Amino acid sequence: MTDQVVTVADAIGPFDIRGVMASLPHRYPMLLVDRVVSIVPNTSIHAIKAVSINEPFFQGHFPGRPIMPGVLIVEAMAQAAGVLTVQSLNLAGSGKLVYFMSIDAVKFRNPVEPGCLLDLHVEVVQMRGAVCKFSGKATIDGKVHAEANFVAMIADPPKD
């Protein structure tokens, strides 16, 4: 991202579900980050989604062969990026939201099935003002299952 030197000492985390919920407005059934392993502010995040057969989408996607929908894998990466952004910019409790703007170069490599831990690795490509570009990968046991580039913006929530 920049020429700054980032070290392991700069990392923050881990965060349990309470820390995740303090960073994101999402709640069940749309909260798709269960834990944060580590964050290097303004640089990267490693988060976890525990994929359970109890997820409501598995009832219909697909009966007899449950597979996590690809769009939800991308959403999980975006939520991890949201936690990274909120924590990097100290926005927790500010009311600011991180909104998706675009998704590019999405590739689904392998299906994600119940019973796995989905590792979400997201890196900042660029932070410029209220717009942030990210690159993300979703892996299981080191094997890439999905990847995407995406852009988000930091904004105030809609007015009532």
mmCIF file with all atom_site columns, C-alpha atoms in Angstrom:
data_model
loop_
_atom_site.group_PDB
_atom_site.id
_atom_site.type_symbol
_atom_site.label_atom_id
_atom_site.label_alt_id
_atom_site.label_comp_id
_atom_site.label_asym_id
_atom_site.label_entity_id
_atom_site.label_seq_id
_atom_site.pdbx_PDB_ins_code
_atom_site.Cartn_x
_atom_site.Cartn_y
_atom_site.Cartn_z
_atom_site.occupancy
_atom_site.B_iso_or_equiv
_atom_site.pdbx_formal_charge
_atom_site.auth_seq_id
_atom_site.auth_comp_id
_atom_site.auth_asym_id
_atom_site.auth_atom_id
_atom_site.pdbx_PDB_model_num
ATOM 1   C CA . MET A 1 1   ? 0.000   0.000   0.000   1.00 0.00 ? 1   MET A CA 1
ATOM 2   C CA . THR A 1 2   ? 2.505   2.640   1.135   1.00 0.00 ? 2   THR A CA 1
ATOM 3   C CA . ASP A 1 3   ? 6.202   2.858   1.857   1.00 0.00 ? 3   ASP A CA 1
ATOM 4   C CA . GLN A 1 4   ? 5.585   2.641   5.601   1.00 0.00 ? 4   GLN A CA 1
ATOM 5   C CA . VAL A 1 5   ? 7.253   -0.230  7.428   1.00 0.00 ? 5   VAL A CA 1
ATOM 6   C CA . VAL A 1 6   ? 4.721   -2.472  9.147   1.00 0.00 ? 6   VAL A CA 1
ATOM 7   C CA . THR A 1 7   ? 5.780   -4.979  11.782  1.00 0.00 ? 7   THR A CA 1
ATOM 8   C CA . VAL A 1 8   ? 4.068   -7.740  13.711  1.00 0.00 ? 8   VAL A CA 1
ATOM 9   C CA . ALA A 1 9   ? 4.238   -5.433  16.726  1.00 0.00 ? 9   ALA A CA 1
ATOM 10  C CA . ASP A 1 10  ? 1.766   -3.147  14.891  1.00 0.00 ? 10  ASP A CA 1
ATOM 11  C CA . ALA A 1 11  ? -0.839  -5.935  14.788  1.00 0.00 ? 11  ALA A CA 1
ATOM 12  C CA . ILE A 1 12  ? -3.937  -5.782  16.976  1.00 0.00 ? 12  ILE A CA 1
ATOM 13  C CA . GLY A 1 13  ? -6.281  -8.584  17.920  1.00 0.00 ? 13  GLY A CA 1
ATOM 14  C CA . PRO A 1 14  ? -7.486  -11.174 18.333  1.00 0.00 ? 14  PRO A CA 1
ATOM 15  C CA . PHE A 1 15  ? -11.126 -10.101 18.658  1.00 0.00 ? 15  PHE A CA 1
ATOM 16  C CA . ASP A 1 16  ? -13.957 -12.398 19.632  1.00 0.00 ? 16  ASP A CA 1
ATOM 17  C CA . ILE A 1 17  ? -17.514 -11.949 18.389  1.00 0.00 ? 17  ILE A CA 1
ATOM 18  C CA . ARG A 1 18  ? -18.078 -9.017  20.773  1.00 0.00 ? 18  ARG A CA 1
ATOM 19  C CA . GLY A 1 19  ? -15.191 -7.127  19.176  1.00 0.00 ? 19  GLY A CA 1
ATOM 20  C CA . VAL A 1 20  ? -16.511 -7.933  15.709  1.00 0.00 ? 20  VAL A CA 1
ATOM 21  C CA . MET A 1 21  ? -20.003 -6.703  16.649  1.00 0.00 ? 21  MET A CA 1
ATOM 22  C CA . ALA A 1 22  ? -18.528 -3.489  18.074  1.00 0.00 ? 22  ALA A CA 1
ATOM 23  C CA . SER A 1 23  ? -16.979 -2.866  14.640  1.00 0.00 ? 23  SER A CA 1
ATOM 24  C CA . LEU A 1 24  ? -19.883 -3.839  12.346  1.00 0.00 ? 24  LEU A CA 1
ATOM 25  C CA . PRO A 1 25  ? -23.602 -3.030  12.328  1.00 0.00 ? 25  PRO A CA 1
ATOM 26  C CA . HIS A 1 26  ? -24.446 -6.497  10.905  1.00 0.00 ? 26  HIS A CA 1
ATOM 27  C CA . ARG A 1 27  ? -26.310 -9.010  13.042  1.00 0.00 ? 27  ARG A CA 1
ATOM 28  C CA . TYR A 1 28  ? -27.588 -12.565 12.587  1.00 0.00 ? 28  TYR A CA 1
ATOM 29  C CA . PRO A 1 29  ? -28.246 -13.869 10.010  1.00 0.00 ? 29  PRO A CA 1
ATOM 30  C CA . MET A 1 30  ? -26.105 -11.392 8.024   1.00 0.00 ? 30  MET A CA 1
ATOM 31  C CA . LEU A 1 31  ? -23.083 -11.214 10.335  1.00 0.00 ? 31  LEU A CA 1
ATOM 32  C CA . LEU A 1 32  ? -20.518 -13.346 8.504   1.00 0.00 ? 32  LEU A CA 1
ATOM 33  C CA . VAL A 1 33  ? -17.365 -12.734 10.570  1.00 0.00 ? 33  VAL A CA 1
ATOM 34  C CA . ASP A 1 34  ? -17.065 -14.729 13.783  1.00 0.00 ? 34  ASP A CA 1
ATOM 35  C CA . ARG A 1 35  ? -13.571 -13.847 14.933  1.00 0.00 ? 35  ARG A CA 1
ATOM 36  C CA . VAL A 1 36  ? -10.581 -11.692 14.064  1.00 0.00 ? 36  VAL A CA 1
ATOM 37  C CA . VAL A 1 37  ? -7.197  -13.370 14.342  1.00 0.00 ? 37  VAL A CA 1
ATOM 38  C CA . SER A 1 38  ? -5.207  -10.208 13.693  1.00 0.00 ? 38  SER A CA 1
ATOM 39  C CA . ILE A 1 39  ? -5.299  -6.766  12.127  1.00 0.00 ? 39  ILE A CA 1
ATOM 40  C CA . VAL A 1 40  ? -2.361  -4.735  10.919  1.00 0.00 ? 40  VAL A CA 1
ATOM 41  C CA . PRO A 1 41  ? -3.978  -1.277  10.853  1.00 0.00 ? 41  PRO A CA 1
ATOM 42  C CA . ASN A 1 42  ? -4.283  0.281   7.382   1.00 0.00 ? 42  ASN A CA 1
ATOM 43  C CA . THR A 1 43  ? -2.765  -2.871  5.897   1.00 0.00 ? 43  THR A CA 1
ATOM 44  C CA . SER A 1 44  ? -4.497  -6.231  6.420   1.00 0.00 ? 44  SER A CA 1
ATOM 45  C CA . ILE A 1 45  ? -6.836  -8.441  8.416   1.00 0.00 ? 45  ILE A CA 1
ATOM 46  C CA . HIS A 1 46  ? -7.123  -12.171 9.031   1.00 0.00 ? 46  HIS A CA 1
ATOM 47  C CA . ALA A 1 47  ? -10.632 -13.066 10.155  1.00 0.00 ? 47  ALA A CA 1
ATOM 48  C CA . ILE A 1 48  ? -12.600 -16.307 10.503  1.00 0.00 ? 48  ILE A CA 1
ATOM 49  C CA . LYS A 1 49  ? -16.094 -17.394 9.467   1.00 0.00 ? 49  LYS A CA 1
ATOM 50  C CA . ALA A 1 50  ? -17.123 -20.661 11.114  1.00 0.00 ? 50  ALA A CA 1
ATOM 51  C CA . VAL A 1 51  ? -19.373 -22.272 8.514   1.00 0.00 ? 51  VAL A CA 1
ATOM 52  C CA . SER A 1 52  ? -22.129 -24.254 10.247  1.00 0.00 ? 52  SER A CA 1
ATOM 53  C CA . ILE A 1 53  ? -24.906 -26.445 8.841   1.00 0.00 ? 53  ILE A CA 1
ATOM 54  C CA . ASN A 1 54  ? -27.220 -24.282 10.978  1.00 0.00 ? 54  ASN A CA 1
ATOM 55  C CA . GLU A 1 55  ? -26.790 -21.330 8.562   1.00 0.00 ? 55  GLU A CA 1
ATOM 56  C CA . PRO A 1 56  ? -30.244 -20.518 7.146   1.00 0.00 ? 56  PRO A CA 1
ATOM 57  C CA . PHE A 1 57  ? -29.041 -20.464 3.527   1.00 0.00 ? 57  PHE A CA 1
ATOM 58  C CA . PHE A 1 58  ? -28.080 -24.149 3.607   1.00 0.00 ? 58  PHE A CA 1
ATOM 59  C CA . GLN A 1 59  ? -31.767 -25.160 3.662   1.00 0.00 ? 59  GLN A CA 1
ATOM 60  C CA . GLY A 1 60  ? -32.083 -24.182 0.023   1.00 0.00 ? 60  GLY A CA 1
ATOM 61  C CA . HIS A 1 61  ? -28.482 -24.005 -1.268  1.00 0.00 ? 61  HIS A CA 1
ATOM 62  C CA . PHE A 1 62  ? -28.504 -26.935 -2.033  1.00 0.00 ? 62  PHE A CA 1
ATOM 63  C CA . PRO A 1 63  ? -30.657 -29.614 -0.378  1.00 0.00 ? 63  PRO A CA 1
ATOM 64  C CA . GLY A 1 64  ? -28.596 -32.791 -0.255  1.00 0.00 ? 64  GLY A CA 1
ATOM 65  C CA . ARG A 1 65  ? -25.346 -30.934 -1.154  1.00 0.00 ? 65  ARG A CA 1
ATOM 66  C CA . PRO A 1 66  ? -25.031 -27.818 1.040   1.00 0.00 ? 66  PRO A CA 1
ATOM 67  C CA . ILE A 1 67  ? -22.666 -25.193 -0.384  1.00 0.00 ? 67  ILE A CA 1
ATOM 68  C CA . MET A 1 68  ? -22.165 -21.645 0.916   1.00 0.00 ? 68  MET A CA 1
ATOM 69  C CA . PRO A 1 69  ? -23.354 -19.173 -1.746  1.00 0.00 ? 69  PRO A CA 1
ATOM 70  C CA . GLY A 1 70  ? -20.464 -17.397 -3.433  1.00 0.00 ? 70  GLY A CA 1
ATOM 71  C CA . VAL A 1 71  ? -22.002 -13.983 -2.902  1.00 0.00 ? 71  VAL A CA 1
ATOM 72  C CA . LEU A 1 72  ? -21.958 -14.624 0.849   1.00 0.00 ? 72  LEU A CA 1
ATOM 73  C CA . ILE A 1 73  ? -18.286 -15.585 0.729   1.00 0.00 ? 73  ILE A CA 1
ATOM 74  C CA . VAL A 1 74  ? -17.590 -12.240 -0.963  1.00 0.00 ? 74  VAL A CA 1
ATOM 75  C CA . GLU A 1 75  ? -19.794 -10.516 1.645   1.00 0.00 ? 75  GLU A CA 1
ATOM 76  C CA . ALA A 1 76  ? -17.761 -12.182 4.412   1.00 0.00 ? 76  ALA A CA 1
ATOM 77  C CA . MET A 1 77  ? -14.552 -10.786 2.874   1.00 0.00 ? 77  MET A CA 1
ATOM 78  C CA . ALA A 1 78  ? -16.199 -7.353  2.628   1.00 0.00 ? 78  ALA A CA 1
ATOM 79  C CA . GLN A 1 79  ? -17.275 -7.500  6.278   1.00 0.00 ? 79  GLN A CA 1
ATOM 80  C CA . ALA A 1 80  ? -13.699 -8.390  7.258   1.00 0.00 ? 80  ALA A CA 1
ATOM 81  C CA . ALA A 1 81  ? -12.581 -5.325  5.283   1.00 0.00 ? 81  ALA A CA 1
ATOM 82  C CA . GLY A 1 82  ? -15.192 -3.309  7.185   1.00 0.00 ? 82  GLY A CA 1
ATOM 83  C CA . VAL A 1 83  ? -13.706 -4.407  10.514  1.00 0.00 ? 83  VAL A CA 1
ATOM 84  C CA . LEU A 1 84  ? -10.228 -3.542  9.221   1.00 0.00 ? 84  LEU A CA 1
ATOM 85  C CA . THR A 1 85  ? -11.389 -0.078  8.147   1.00 0.00 ? 85  THR A CA 1
ATOM 86  C CA . VAL A 1 86  ? -13.298 0.681   11.352  1.00 0.00 ? 86  VAL A CA 1
ATOM 87  C CA . GLN A 1 87  ? -10.413 -0.447  13.537  1.00 0.00 ? 87  GLN A CA 1
ATOM 88  C CA . SER A 1 88  ? -7.738  1.290   11.435  1.00 0.00 ? 88  SER A CA 1
ATOM 89  C CA . LEU A 1 89  ? -9.569  4.625   11.462  1.00 0.00 ? 89  LEU A CA 1
ATOM 90  C CA . ASN A 1 90  ? -10.952 4.353   15.027  1.00 0.00 ? 90  ASN A CA 1
ATOM 91  C CA . LEU A 1 91  ? -14.545 4.590   13.799  1.00 0.00 ? 91  LEU A CA 1
ATOM 92  C CA . ALA A 1 92  ? -16.139 2.160   16.293  1.00 0.00 ? 92  ALA A CA 1
ATOM 93  C CA . GLY A 1 93  ? -19.131 3.859   17.897  1.00 0.00 ? 93  GLY A CA 1
ATOM 94  C CA . SER A 1 94  ? -19.027 6.784   15.445  1.00 0.00 ? 94  SER A CA 1
ATOM 95  C CA . GLY A 1 95  ? -22.095 5.682   13.501  1.00 0.00 ? 95  GLY A CA 1
ATOM 96  C CA . LYS A 1 96  ? -20.097 5.655   10.265  1.00 0.00 ? 96  LYS A CA 1
ATOM 97  C CA . LEU A 1 97  ? -20.766 2.756   7.899   1.00 0.00 ? 97  LEU A CA 1
ATOM 98  C CA . VAL A 1 98  ? -18.560 1.062   5.312   1.00 0.00 ? 98  VAL A CA 1
ATOM 99  C CA . TYR A 1 99  ? -20.531 0.548   2.067   1.00 0.00 ? 99  TYR A CA 1
ATOM 100 C CA . PHE A 1 100 ? -19.657 -1.677  -0.896  1.00 0.00 ? 100 PHE A CA 1
ATOM 101 C CA . MET A 1 101 ? -19.069 0.344   -4.090  1.00 0.00 ? 101 MET A CA 1
ATOM 102 C CA . SER A 1 102 ? -17.763 -2.246  -6.542  1.00 0.00 ? 102 SER A CA 1
ATOM 103 C CA . ILE A 1 103 ? -16.601 -5.833  -6.843  1.00 0.00 ? 103 ILE A CA 1
ATOM 104 C CA . ASP A 1 104 ? -14.113 -6.962  -9.504  1.00 0.00 ? 104 ASP A CA 1
ATOM 105 C CA . ALA A 1 105 ? -12.132 -10.019 -10.540 1.00 0.00 ? 105 ALA A CA 1
ATOM 106 C CA . VAL A 1 106 ? -14.203 -12.417 -8.435  1.00 0.00 ? 106 VAL A CA 1
ATOM 107 C CA . LYS A 1 107 ? -13.164 -16.030 -8.780  1.00 0.00 ? 107 LYS A CA 1
ATOM 108 C CA . PHE A 1 108 ? -14.696 -19.027 -7.051  1.00 0.00 ? 108 PHE A CA 1
ATOM 109 C CA . ARG A 1 109 ? -12.157 -21.851 -6.937  1.00 0.00 ? 109 ARG A CA 1
ATOM 110 C CA . ASN A 1 110 ? -13.691 -24.489 -4.648  1.00 0.00 ? 110 ASN A CA 1
ATOM 111 C CA . PRO A 1 111 ? -17.015 -24.930 -2.852  1.00 0.00 ? 111 PRO A CA 1
ATOM 112 C CA . VAL A 1 112 ? -17.343 -24.022 0.821   1.00 0.00 ? 112 VAL A CA 1
ATOM 113 C CA . GLU A 1 113 ? -19.220 -26.643 2.809   1.00 0.00 ? 113 GLU A CA 1
ATOM 114 C CA . PRO A 1 114 ? -20.553 -26.752 6.366   1.00 0.00 ? 114 PRO A CA 1
ATOM 115 C CA . GLY A 1 115 ? -18.122 -27.703 9.103   1.00 0.00 ? 115 GLY A CA 1
ATOM 116 C CA . CYS A 1 116 ? -15.139 -25.682 7.953   1.00 0.00 ? 116 CYS A CA 1
ATOM 117 C CA . LEU A 1 117 ? -13.354 -22.597 9.176   1.00 0.00 ? 117 LEU A CA 1
ATOM 118 C CA . LEU A 1 118 ? -13.210 -20.079 6.346   1.00 0.00 ? 118 LEU A CA 1
ATOM 119 C CA . ASP A 1 119 ? -10.112 -17.900 6.679   1.00 0.00 ? 119 ASP A CA 1
ATOM 120 C CA . LEU A 1 120 ? -10.706 -14.392 5.359   1.00 0.00 ? 120 LEU A CA 1
ATOM 121 C CA . HIS A 1 121 ? -7.532  -12.589 4.312   1.00 0.00 ? 121 HIS A CA 1
ATOM 122 C CA . VAL A 1 122 ? -8.029  -9.005  3.156   1.00 0.00 ? 122 VAL A CA 1
ATOM 123 C CA . GLU A 1 123 ? -5.357  -6.475  2.252   1.00 0.00 ? 123 GLU A CA 1
ATOM 124 C CA . VAL A 1 124 ? -5.666  -2.748  1.690   1.00 0.00 ? 124 VAL A CA 1
ATOM 125 C CA . VAL A 1 125 ? -4.690  -1.828  -1.847  1.00 0.00 ? 125 VAL A CA 1
ATOM 126 C CA . GLN A 1 126 ? -5.375  1.883   -1.408  1.00 0.00 ? 126 GLN A CA 1
ATOM 127 C CA . MET A 1 127 ? -6.991  4.218   1.134   1.00 0.00 ? 127 MET A CA 1
ATOM 128 C CA . ARG A 1 128 ? -7.765  7.633   -0.261  1.00 0.00 ? 128 ARG A CA 1
ATOM 129 C CA . GLY A 1 129 ? -10.143 9.836   1.694   1.00 0.00 ? 129 GLY A CA 1
ATOM 130 C CA . ALA A 1 130 ? -13.395 7.987   2.266   1.00 0.00 ? 130 ALA A CA 1
ATOM 131 C CA . VAL A 1 131 ? -12.740 5.402   -0.471  1.00 0.00 ? 131 VAL A CA 1
ATOM 132 C CA . CYS A 1 132 ? -10.829 2.191   0.183   1.00 0.00 ? 132 CYS A CA 1
ATOM 133 C CA . LYS A 1 133 ? -9.709  -0.512  -2.266  1.00 0.00 ? 133 LYS A CA 1
ATOM 134 C CA . PHE A 1 134 ? -9.147  -4.067  -1.068  1.00 0.00 ? 134 PHE A CA 1
ATOM 135 C CA . SER A 1 135 ? -7.962  -7.447  -2.278  1.00 0.00 ? 135 SER A CA 1
ATOM 136 C CA . GLY A 1 136 ? -9.379  -10.489 -0.519  1.00 0.00 ? 136 GLY A CA 1
ATOM 137 C CA . LYS A 1 137 ? -8.996  -14.257 -0.425  1.00 0.00 ? 137 LYS A CA 1
ATOM 138 C CA . ALA A 1 138 ? -11.114 -16.842 1.356   1.00 0.00 ? 138 ALA A CA 1
ATOM 139 C CA . THR A 1 139 ? -9.161  -19.982 2.176   1.00 0.00 ? 139 THR A CA 1
ATOM 140 C CA . ILE A 1 140 ? -9.650  -23.278 3.975   1.00 0.00 ? 140 ILE A CA 1
ATOM 141 C CA . ASP A 1 141 ? -6.523  -25.017 5.251   1.00 0.00 ? 141 ASP A CA 1
ATOM 142 C CA . GLY A 1 142 ? -4.436  -22.755 3.009   1.00 0.00 ? 142 GLY A CA 1
ATOM 143 C CA . LYS A 1 143 ? -6.361  -23.621 -0.169  1.00 0.00 ? 143 LYS A CA 1
ATOM 144 C CA . VAL A 1 144 ? -8.001  -20.667 -1.971  1.00 0.00 ? 144 VAL A CA 1
ATOM 145 C CA . HIS A 1 145 ? -11.772 -21.061 -2.324  1.00 0.00 ? 145 HIS A CA 1
ATOM 146 C CA . ALA A 1 146 ? -12.614 -17.538 -3.496  1.00 0.00 ? 146 ALA A CA 1
ATOM 147 C CA . GLU A 1 147 ? -10.896 -14.255 -4.243  1.00 0.00 ? 147 GLU A CA 1
ATOM 148 C CA . ALA A 1 148 ? -12.010 -10.761 -5.178  1.00 0.00 ? 148 ALA A CA 1
ATOM 149 C CA . ASN A 1 149 ? -11.002 -7.135  -5.479  1.00 0.00 ? 149 ASN A CA 1
ATOM 150 C CA . PHE A 1 150 ? -13.493 -4.633  -4.139  1.00 0.00 ? 150 PHE A CA 1
ATOM 151 C CA . VAL A 1 151 ? -13.998 -1.000  -3.262  1.00 0.00 ? 151 VAL A CA 1
ATOM 152 C CA . ALA A 1 152 ? -15.862 0.458   -0.286  1.00 0.00 ? 152 ALA A CA 1
ATOM 153 C CA . MET A 1 153 ? -16.616 3.903   1.010   1.00 0.00 ? 153 MET A CA 1
ATOM 154 C CA . ILE A 1 154 ? -16.999 5.292   4.496   1.00 0.00 ? 154 ILE A CA 1
ATOM 155 C CA . ALA A 1 155 ? -20.200 7.274   4.927   1.00 0.00 ? 155 ALA A CA 1
ATOM 156 C CA . ASP A 1 156 ? -22.811 8.400   7.379   1.00 0.00 ? 156 ASP A CA 1
ATOM 157 C CA . PRO A 1 157 ? -25.852 6.126   7.659   1.00 0.00 ? 157 PRO A CA 1
ATOM 158 C CA . PRO A 1 158 ? -28.951 7.125   5.698   1.00 0.00 ? 158 PRO A CA 1
ATOM 159 C CA . LYS A 1 159 ? -31.141 9.690   7.418   1.00 0.00 ? 159 LYS A CA 1
ATOM 160 C CA . ASP A 1 160 ? -34.561 8.519   8.615   1.00 0.00 ? 160 ASP A CA 1
#
